[in-house]
Amino acid sequence: MNVKTLILLTFIGLSGSLLAQSKFIKEANSKFYNENYCEGAEKCAQAYTKIARKGNAALKVKGDMAFKTAECYRLTENFKEANEWYEKAILLKYQQTEPLVLLHNAECWRTMGDFKKAKENYSAYKALVPDDSRADIGLKSCEMHEDFKENKTRHLVTNIEKLNLDGFEMAPMFVDKKETVVAFSSSRSTSTGTDEDPRTCEKYMDIYVSALDKKGNWTEPKLIEAEGVNTEDNEGTICIDSRGKTMFFTRCPNVKKQNLGCDIWWAEAKGKSWDVPVKLNLKTADSVSVGHPCVSEDGKYLIFASDMDGNGSMGGRDLWYTTYNKKNEEWTAPVNMGPEINTAGDELFPSFGLNGELIYASNGLPGMGGLDIFKAVKVGEEYKWENPTNLGSPINSDYNDYALVEATERKGYFTSERKGSKGENYKPDLYQ
């Protein structure tokens, strides 16, 4: 074989290899950016294996695929697998391109209980991004962890086994004045949709209700009786004003090749049922998400979570509010709740406490791990809160804890992904 032929065959082989790599990378990126994290984890991992370790450019792309594989696992709450892929990305020095690999890896180590390695990753991230307060919060949380464990409150936390199955059960909320009927979101097999949500690897969620019987036991959950509420999309995080006249809930559509965020819908009471729900116009763009509604007793003041930018956004998902203008029959432009409540992290799942406090979940304040539940004190007679306090252990755990609603001074219901859930670990269950 002469030299020219050898060079030509080598070039053809390299071209074919590059085309194959490009195909896998393109498909992986498509799954990732369309938030199809279930298939995305497999596709990004596959693309990672196809990229040769030759040259800085190839190593950078390989690191990118490792990082995206980890992100897919983290966003579907498979923290052990996410950690393994973050470590691969770090070995490829991808943190020089995307420092978040260190921050997110630190969160995985903390969730898995290895605080030494969590501190190492937080410190490394802080060295690269010194102005990001999330590293300081993470380091402080690691230091405070033993204090949380040693200074437990007298609460007894138990899994509500009657309401939980192997999938997702989350965001309980009372829907009657006597507070004996609770609504919550569930991905159980009887939900309306037939497909699997590519963002969670679970069936699409619907809103279910269950009531306490005369013996104090929860009845078998059933789909909420309200026309047009449950669909083939995800529905959840419901709230109803104290008069029982207005209902709000979250819906998250999933349309192929469209980047659509979640929306808040509302419906007016119609006899013993509800009128057809209408979408609130709160978003600045279709890709923005708004959800987790929390309404005042009179139904005129609404707090919600959103990732929208501008107008005072603090970073991550913040809590915002809007008020109903009765004269114009419309909701006002959203206003950020400010640094008294919001952080550079995520603030989610607001509810009102028995004494007017604002209860919500945050991962942007020192906590035990993931989302922790906080309670902020109301200031004066206006809708203003400050000085959020971590509710501590055992209400909060090393895992995500959120969506607390108080029934009495001694009893409440919330969502947790702690060990002991009926499904796999890290899947949300209802607790009391």
Short mmCIF file of C-alpha atoms in Angstrom, two decimals:
data_model
loop_
_atom_site.label_atom_id
_atom_site.label_comp_id
_atom_site.label_asym_id
_atom_site.label_seq_id
_atom_site.Cartn_x
_atom_site.Cartn_y
_atom_site.Cartn_z
CA MET A 1 0.00 0.00 0.00
CA ASN A 2 1.53 3.32 -1.03
CA VAL A 3 1.73 6.37 1.21
CA LYS A 4 -1.00 8.33 -0.62
CA THR A 5 -3.49 5.48 -0.22
CA LEU A 6 -2.63 5.12 3.46
CA ILE A 7 -3.13 8.85 4.07
CA LEU A 8 -6.45 8.78 2.20
CA LEU A 9 -7.75 5.77 4.15
CA THR A 10 -6.64 7.36 7.42
CA PHE A 11 -8.43 10.61 6.52
CA ILE A 12 -11.61 8.71 5.57
CA GLY A 13 -11.46 6.77 8.86
CA LEU A 14 -10.98 9.93 10.91
CA SER A 15 -13.80 11.69 9.06
CA GLY A 16 -16.15 8.80 9.74
CA SER A 17 -15.16 8.77 13.40
CA LEU A 18 -15.70 12.51 13.75
CA LEU A 19 -19.09 12.27 12.02
CA ALA A 20 -20.12 9.46 14.38
CA GLN A 21 -19.00 11.48 17.40
CA SER A 22 -20.83 14.55 16.12
CA LYS A 23 -24.02 12.55 15.68
CA PHE A 24 -23.93 11.23 19.25
CA ILE A 25 -23.08 14.65 20.69
CA LYS A 26 -25.86 16.35 18.73
CA GLU A 27 -28.43 13.83 19.92
CA ALA A 28 -27.20 14.10 23.53
CA ASN A 29 -27.40 17.90 23.48
CA SER A 30 -30.89 17.76 22.00
CA LYS A 31 -32.14 15.57 24.86
CA PHE A 32 -30.40 17.70 27.48
CA TYR A 33 -31.53 21.12 26.28
CA ASN A 34 -35.10 19.89 25.77
CA GLU A 35 -35.05 18.77 29.44
CA ASN A 36 -35.48 15.12 28.51
CA TYR A 37 -33.28 14.12 31.41
CA CYS A 38 -34.38 10.48 31.54
CA GLU A 39 -33.11 9.66 28.04
CA GLY A 40 -30.55 12.45 28.27
CA ALA A 41 -28.49 10.65 30.91
CA GLU A 42 -28.07 7.63 28.64
CA LYS A 43 -27.42 9.67 25.49
CA CYS A 44 -24.86 11.98 27.13
CA ALA A 45 -23.05 9.02 28.67
CA GLN A 46 -23.01 7.30 25.29
CA ALA A 47 -21.57 10.40 23.60
CA TYR A 48 -18.93 10.57 26.34
CA THR A 49 -17.70 7.06 25.49
CA LYS A 50 -17.49 7.87 21.76
CA ILE A 51 -15.11 10.82 22.19
CA ALA A 52 -11.41 9.97 22.01
CA ARG A 53 -9.06 11.42 24.64
CA LYS A 54 -6.91 13.22 22.08
CA GLY A 55 -6.37 16.95 22.04
CA ASN A 56 -7.64 19.71 24.31
CA ALA A 57 -10.75 20.31 22.22
CA ALA A 58 -11.80 16.65 22.44
CA LEU A 59 -11.17 16.54 26.19
CA LYS A 60 -13.29 19.66 26.66
CA VAL A 61 -16.21 18.11 24.77
CA LYS A 62 -15.77 14.88 26.73
CA GLY A 63 -15.88 16.86 29.96
CA ASP A 64 -19.02 18.61 28.74
CA MET A 65 -20.74 15.28 28.11
CA ALA A 66 -19.70 14.00 31.56
CA PHE A 67 -21.09 17.18 33.16
CA LYS A 68 -24.38 16.91 31.27
CA THR A 69 -24.72 13.24 32.19
CA ALA A 70 -24.26 14.23 35.83
CA GLU A 71 -26.81 17.03 35.49
CA CYS A 72 -29.39 14.64 34.04
CA TYR A 73 -28.92 12.30 37.00
CA ARG A 74 -28.98 15.15 39.53
CA LEU A 75 -32.15 16.64 38.07
CA THR A 76 -33.86 13.24 38.29
CA GLU A 77 -32.49 12.93 41.87
CA ASN A 78 -30.12 10.03 41.23
CA PHE A 79 -27.39 11.61 43.34
CA LYS A 80 -24.99 8.65 43.51
CA GLU A 81 -24.85 8.38 39.71
CA ALA A 82 -24.63 12.18 39.39
CA ASN A 83 -21.67 12.24 41.77
CA GLU A 84 -19.82 9.59 39.75
CA TRP A 85 -20.19 11.63 36.56
CA TYR A 86 -19.24 14.93 38.19
CA GLU A 87 -16.04 13.20 39.34
CA LYS A 88 -15.32 12.16 35.73
CA ALA A 89 -15.81 15.76 34.58
CA ILE A 90 -13.51 17.03 37.34
CA LEU A 91 -10.77 14.56 36.31
CA LEU A 92 -11.01 16.09 32.83
CA LYS A 93 -10.60 19.54 34.45
CA TYR A 94 -13.99 20.63 33.15
CA GLN A 95 -14.40 22.86 36.21
CA GLN A 96 -12.10 25.31 34.44
CA THR A 97 -14.83 25.65 31.79
CA GLU A 98 -17.90 25.23 34.00
CA PRO A 99 -17.22 25.76 37.73
CA LEU A 100 -20.75 24.60 38.60
CA VAL A 101 -19.50 21.02 38.31
CA LEU A 102 -17.84 21.58 41.72
CA LEU A 103 -20.87 23.24 43.36
CA HIS A 104 -23.30 20.58 42.23
CA ASN A 105 -20.89 17.81 43.16
CA ALA A 106 -20.58 19.33 46.63
CA GLU A 107 -24.39 19.19 46.97
CA CYS A 108 -24.36 15.51 45.98
CA TRP A 109 -21.65 14.69 48.54
CA ARG A 110 -23.62 16.57 51.22
CA THR A 111 -26.84 14.76 50.36
CA MET A 112 -24.98 11.43 50.61
CA GLY A 113 -23.57 12.42 54.01
CA ASP A 114 -19.88 12.89 53.11
CA PHE A 115 -19.30 16.36 54.52
CA LYS A 116 -15.52 16.23 54.16
CA LYS A 117 -15.73 15.81 50.39
CA ALA A 118 -18.59 18.30 50.23
CA LYS A 119 -16.38 20.91 51.91
CA GLU A 120 -13.52 20.17 49.48
CA ASN A 121 -15.78 20.80 46.49
CA TYR A 122 -17.40 23.91 47.99
CA SER A 123 -13.94 25.33 48.72
CA ALA A 124 -12.69 24.54 45.22
CA TYR A 125 -15.77 26.23 43.75
CA LYS A 126 -15.30 29.27 45.98
CA ALA A 127 -11.70 29.59 44.74
CA LEU A 128 -12.96 29.78 41.16
CA VAL A 129 -16.12 31.85 41.82
CA PRO A 130 -15.41 33.84 45.02
CA ASP A 131 -18.48 36.10 44.68
CA ASP A 132 -21.05 33.27 44.63
CA SER A 133 -22.60 33.08 48.11
CA ARG A 134 -23.81 29.53 47.52
CA ALA A 135 -20.35 28.17 48.34
CA ASP A 136 -20.34 30.01 51.68
CA ILE A 137 -23.85 28.75 52.46
CA GLY A 138 -22.77 25.19 51.65
CA LEU A 139 -19.68 25.39 53.84
CA LYS A 140 -21.69 26.85 56.72
CA SER A 141 -24.33 24.14 56.32
CA CYS A 142 -21.66 21.44 56.59
CA GLU A 143 -20.35 23.01 59.79
CA MET A 144 -23.86 23.32 61.29
CA HIS A 145 -24.96 19.81 60.41
CA GLU A 146 -24.09 18.24 63.77
CA ASP A 147 -25.80 21.11 65.59
CA PHE A 148 -29.03 20.41 63.70
CA LYS A 149 -28.83 16.71 64.63
CA GLU A 150 -28.00 17.34 68.30
CA ASN A 151 -30.66 20.02 68.82
CA LYS A 152 -33.70 18.16 67.55
CA THR A 153 -37.16 19.52 68.18
CA ARG A 154 -39.82 17.34 69.87
CA HIS A 155 -41.71 16.69 66.63
CA LEU A 156 -42.46 13.09 65.67
CA VAL A 157 -42.24 12.68 61.89
CA THR A 158 -44.01 9.72 60.27
CA ASN A 159 -44.65 8.56 56.72
CA ILE A 160 -48.36 8.69 55.77
CA GLU A 161 -48.26 5.21 54.26
CA LYS A 162 -51.96 5.20 53.39
CA LEU A 163 -51.41 8.01 50.86
CA ASN A 164 -48.02 7.06 49.43
CA LEU A 165 -47.15 4.67 46.61
CA ASP A 166 -43.89 3.94 44.74
CA GLY A 167 -44.02 7.11 42.61
CA PHE A 168 -44.21 10.81 43.52
CA GLU A 169 -46.60 12.09 46.19
CA MET A 170 -46.09 15.73 47.08
CA ALA A 171 -47.37 19.19 48.05
CA PRO A 172 -50.31 18.50 50.44
CA MET A 173 -52.85 21.28 50.94
CA PHE A 174 -56.21 21.48 52.71
CA VAL A 175 -59.15 22.11 50.38
CA ASP A 176 -62.02 22.37 52.87
CA LYS A 177 -62.78 24.76 55.75
CA LYS A 178 -62.73 21.98 58.36
CA GLU A 179 -59.27 20.93 57.14
CA THR A 180 -60.23 17.27 56.90
CA VAL A 181 -59.72 16.95 53.13
CA VAL A 182 -56.25 17.20 51.67
CA ALA A 183 -55.24 17.54 48.01
CA PHE A 184 -51.82 16.52 46.72
CA SER A 185 -49.97 15.67 43.50
CA SER A 186 -49.25 12.08 42.54
CA SER A 187 -47.71 10.18 39.63
CA ARG A 188 -49.60 6.97 40.47
CA SER A 189 -50.87 4.70 37.72
CA THR A 190 -54.45 6.02 37.81
CA SER A 191 -53.38 9.50 36.68
CA THR A 192 -54.88 10.87 33.47
CA GLY A 193 -51.86 10.84 31.19
CA THR A 194 -50.44 7.68 29.66
CA ASP A 195 -46.89 8.83 28.96
CA GLU A 196 -43.81 9.17 31.15
CA ASP A 197 -42.53 12.64 31.95
CA PRO A 198 -39.05 12.88 30.35
CA ARG A 199 -38.00 15.35 33.07
CA THR A 200 -38.75 13.08 36.04
CA CYS A 201 -38.82 9.52 34.60
CA GLU A 202 -42.24 9.16 36.26
CA LYS A 203 -45.81 9.16 35.00
CA TYR A 204 -47.30 12.64 34.61
CA MET A 205 -48.80 13.87 37.89
CA ASP A 206 -52.43 14.66 38.66
CA ILE A 207 -54.15 16.23 41.67
CA TYR A 208 -55.75 13.75 44.10
CA VAL A 209 -57.84 14.23 47.23
CA SER A 210 -58.24 12.17 50.39
CA ALA A 211 -60.37 12.76 53.49
CA LEU A 212 -60.05 11.80 57.14
CA ASP A 213 -62.82 9.37 58.13
CA LYS A 214 -64.53 9.27 61.54
CA LYS A 215 -61.73 7.08 62.91
CA GLY A 216 -59.05 9.53 61.78
CA ASN A 217 -57.85 7.37 58.87
CA TRP A 218 -57.20 8.66 55.36
CA THR A 219 -59.57 7.39 52.68
CA GLU A 220 -58.34 5.96 49.37
CA PRO A 221 -57.11 8.90 47.24
CA LYS A 222 -59.18 9.77 44.18
CA LEU A 223 -58.81 12.29 41.36
CA ILE A 224 -60.12 15.74 42.25
CA GLU A 225 -63.61 16.36 40.84
CA ALA A 226 -63.05 19.48 38.76
CA GLU A 227 -63.54 19.75 35.02
CA GLY A 228 -60.40 20.60 33.05
CA VAL A 229 -57.98 20.46 35.99
CA ASN A 230 -56.28 17.09 35.49
CA THR A 231 -54.90 16.58 31.98
CA GLU A 232 -52.15 14.59 30.27
CA ASP A 233 -49.66 17.20 31.54
CA ASN A 234 -48.33 17.58 35.11
CA GLU A 235 -50.71 19.22 37.60
CA GLY A 236 -50.01 19.98 41.23
CA THR A 237 -49.45 22.39 44.12
CA ILE A 238 -53.06 23.41 44.58
CA CYS A 239 -54.41 26.09 46.93
CA ILE A 240 -57.89 27.46 47.64
CA ASP A 241 -58.88 30.69 49.37
CA SER A 242 -60.58 30.52 52.79
CA ARG A 243 -64.01 31.16 51.29
CA GLY A 244 -63.66 28.14 49.01
CA LYS A 245 -64.47 30.32 46.01
CA THR A 246 -61.18 30.36 44.06
CA MET A 247 -58.76 27.54 43.31
CA PHE A 248 -55.21 27.90 41.97
CA PHE A 249 -52.90 25.13 40.75
CA THR A 250 -49.75 24.55 38.69
CA ARG A 251 -49.65 22.93 35.26
CA CYS A 252 -46.40 22.02 33.46
CA PRO A 253 -46.91 21.19 29.78
CA ASN A 254 -44.47 19.12 27.75
CA VAL A 255 -44.64 19.77 24.01
CA LYS A 256 -41.99 18.32 21.72
CA LYS A 257 -39.51 20.84 20.32
CA GLN A 258 -41.00 23.62 22.46
CA ASN A 259 -39.36 25.06 25.56
CA LEU A 260 -42.43 25.70 27.69
CA GLY A 261 -42.33 26.46 31.41
CA CYS A 262 -45.03 25.85 34.00
CA ASP A 263 -48.10 28.07 34.46
CA ILE A 264 -50.57 28.87 37.23
CA TRP A 265 -54.23 28.28 36.45
CA TRP A 266 -57.26 29.38 38.43
CA ALA A 267 -60.90 28.39 38.59
CA GLU A 268 -63.97 29.88 40.28
CA ALA A 269 -66.36 27.80 42.35
CA LYS A 270 -69.46 26.70 40.43
CA GLY A 271 -72.03 25.14 42.72
CA LYS A 272 -70.43 22.09 44.29
CA SER A 273 -67.86 21.93 41.49
CA TRP A 274 -65.51 24.30 39.65
CA ASP A 275 -65.72 26.31 36.47
CA VAL A 276 -63.28 25.57 33.63
CA PRO A 277 -59.81 26.80 34.72
CA VAL A 278 -58.12 29.81 33.10
CA LYS A 279 -54.38 30.46 32.82
CA LEU A 280 -52.98 33.46 34.69
CA ASN A 281 -50.95 35.86 32.58
CA LEU A 282 -47.87 36.25 34.80
CA LYS A 283 -44.96 35.22 32.59
CA THR A 284 -42.46 37.33 30.70
CA ALA A 285 -41.70 34.53 28.20
CA ASP A 286 -43.06 31.08 27.31
CA SER A 287 -39.91 29.39 28.64
CA VAL A 288 -40.32 30.96 32.10
CA SER A 289 -41.92 28.83 34.83
CA VAL A 290 -44.41 30.07 37.42
CA GLY A 291 -45.94 27.73 39.99
CA HIS A 292 -46.49 26.72 43.63
CA PRO A 293 -49.34 29.20 44.26
CA CYS A 294 -50.15 30.36 47.79
CA VAL A 295 -53.22 32.57 48.13
CA SER A 296 -54.37 34.85 50.95
CA GLU A 297 -57.62 34.24 52.80
CA ASP A 298 -59.51 36.77 50.66
CA GLY A 299 -58.10 35.37 47.42
CA LYS A 300 -56.61 38.72 46.34
CA TYR A 301 -52.92 38.24 47.15
CA LEU A 302 -50.97 35.45 45.49
CA ILE A 303 -47.41 34.31 46.22
CA PHE A 304 -45.71 31.97 43.77
CA ALA A 305 -42.29 30.66 42.72
CA SER A 306 -40.65 31.55 39.42
CA ASP A 307 -37.32 31.54 37.57
CA MET A 308 -38.11 34.79 35.74
CA ASP A 309 -35.29 37.32 35.35
CA GLY A 310 -35.27 41.04 36.05
CA ASN A 311 -37.41 43.16 38.36
CA GLY A 312 -35.30 42.32 41.41
CA SER A 313 -34.59 38.63 40.71
CA MET A 314 -32.11 37.25 43.25
CA GLY A 315 -31.08 34.15 41.28
CA GLY A 316 -32.37 30.60 40.96
CA ARG A 317 -36.10 30.40 41.63
CA ASP A 318 -37.50 33.23 43.75
CA LEU A 319 -40.79 33.88 45.48
CA TRP A 320 -42.87 36.61 43.83
CA TYR A 321 -46.31 38.07 44.50
CA THR A 322 -49.18 39.58 42.56
CA THR A 323 -52.42 41.24 43.71
CA TYR A 324 -55.85 41.17 42.13
CA ASN A 325 -57.09 44.47 40.78
CA LYS A 326 -60.84 44.16 41.14
CA LYS A 327 -61.54 47.31 39.09
CA ASN A 328 -59.61 46.06 36.06
CA GLU A 329 -60.38 42.40 36.80
CA GLU A 330 -56.74 41.39 36.37
CA TRP A 331 -53.65 40.39 38.33
CA THR A 332 -50.88 42.97 38.64
CA ALA A 333 -47.35 42.53 37.28
CA PRO A 334 -45.31 40.19 39.54
CA VAL A 335 -43.09 41.75 42.24
CA ASN A 336 -40.06 39.99 43.72
CA MET A 337 -40.32 39.43 47.49
CA GLY A 338 -36.78 40.73 47.95
CA PRO A 339 -33.69 39.74 49.95
CA GLU A 340 -35.65 39.29 53.19
CA ILE A 341 -36.97 36.06 51.65
CA ASN A 342 -35.07 35.25 48.45
CA THR A 343 -31.45 34.14 48.01
CA ALA A 344 -29.07 33.16 45.22
CA GLY A 345 -30.50 29.63 45.55
CA ASP A 346 -34.07 28.38 45.12
CA GLU A 347 -37.13 29.42 47.14
CA LEU A 348 -40.19 27.24 46.54
CA PHE A 349 -43.50 25.89 47.91
CA PRO A 350 -44.85 28.82 49.97
CA SER A 351 -47.75 28.49 52.42
CA PHE A 352 -49.20 30.63 55.21
CA GLY A 353 -48.71 29.56 58.84
CA LEU A 354 -51.44 29.60 61.48
CA ASN A 355 -50.18 32.93 62.86
CA GLY A 356 -49.62 34.59 59.50
CA GLU A 357 -46.02 33.41 59.05
CA LEU A 358 -44.68 32.63 55.60
CA ILE A 359 -43.54 29.01 55.35
CA TYR A 360 -41.41 28.02 52.37
CA ALA A 361 -38.51 25.82 51.24
CA SER A 362 -35.03 27.09 50.35
CA ASN A 363 -31.61 25.70 49.50
CA GLY A 364 -30.04 29.17 49.57
CA LEU A 365 -29.84 29.42 53.38
CA PRO A 366 -27.84 27.26 55.81
CA GLY A 367 -29.62 23.95 56.15
CA MET A 368 -29.37 20.22 56.60
CA GLY A 369 -29.31 19.27 52.92
CA GLY A 370 -31.15 20.00 49.69
CA LEU A 371 -34.30 22.04 50.28
CA ASP A 372 -35.06 22.83 53.93
CA ILE A 373 -38.30 24.26 55.34
CA PHE A 374 -38.15 27.77 56.82
CA LYS A 375 -40.64 30.01 58.60
CA ALA A 376 -40.50 33.82 58.26
CA VAL A 377 -42.22 36.14 60.74
CA LYS A 378 -44.91 38.54 59.52
CA VAL A 379 -44.17 42.25 59.96
CA GLY A 380 -47.14 44.48 60.82
CA GLU A 381 -50.47 44.15 59.06
CA GLU A 382 -49.05 44.29 55.54
CA TYR A 383 -47.95 41.37 53.40
CA LYS A 384 -44.33 41.49 54.52
CA TRP A 385 -42.12 38.88 56.21
CA GLU A 386 -38.54 38.71 57.50
CA ASN A 387 -36.03 36.69 59.56
CA PRO A 388 -36.62 33.19 58.12
CA THR A 389 -35.79 30.44 60.63
CA ASN A 390 -34.82 26.87 59.76
CA LEU A 391 -37.34 24.47 61.33
CA GLY A 392 -34.50 22.08 62.14
CA SER A 393 -34.44 18.34 62.64
CA PRO A 394 -36.46 16.11 62.42
CA ILE A 395 -38.81 18.13 60.18
CA ASN A 396 -35.82 18.84 57.93
CA SER A 397 -33.48 16.04 56.89
CA ASP A 398 -30.35 15.52 54.79
CA TYR A 399 -32.64 15.33 51.75
CA ASN A 400 -35.22 17.63 50.16
CA ASP A 401 -38.03 18.70 52.53
CA TYR A 402 -40.73 21.13 51.40
CA ALA A 403 -44.40 22.08 51.07
CA LEU A 404 -45.37 22.22 54.75
CA VAL A 405 -48.95 23.09 55.66
CA GLU A 406 -49.92 23.53 59.31
CA ALA A 407 -53.10 21.93 60.63
CA THR A 408 -52.76 22.94 64.30
CA GLU A 409 -50.03 24.28 66.56
CA ARG A 410 -48.94 20.67 67.05
CA LYS A 411 -49.58 19.00 63.71
CA GLY A 412 -48.79 19.56 60.04
CA TYR A 413 -48.20 17.79 56.73
CA PHE A 414 -45.29 18.11 54.31
CA THR A 415 -43.23 16.45 51.58
CA SER A 416 -39.89 14.74 52.13
CA GLU A 417 -37.45 12.68 50.06
CA ARG A 418 -35.68 11.19 53.10
CA LYS A 419 -34.74 7.57 53.61
CA GLY A 420 -37.76 5.53 54.54
CA SER A 421 -39.96 6.66 51.64
CA LYS A 422 -42.22 3.96 50.23
CA GLY A 423 -40.59 4.12 46.79
CA GLU A 424 -36.92 4.44 46.00
CA ASN A 425 -34.81 6.79 48.10
CA TYR A 426 -34.99 10.45 47.08
CA LYS A 427 -38.56 10.06 45.77
CA PRO A 428 -41.06 12.41 47.45
CA ASP A 429 -43.59 11.05 49.94
CA LEU A 430 -46.16 12.72 52.19
CA TYR A 431 -45.24 12.93 55.87
CA GLN A 432 -46.99 14.22 58.97
#
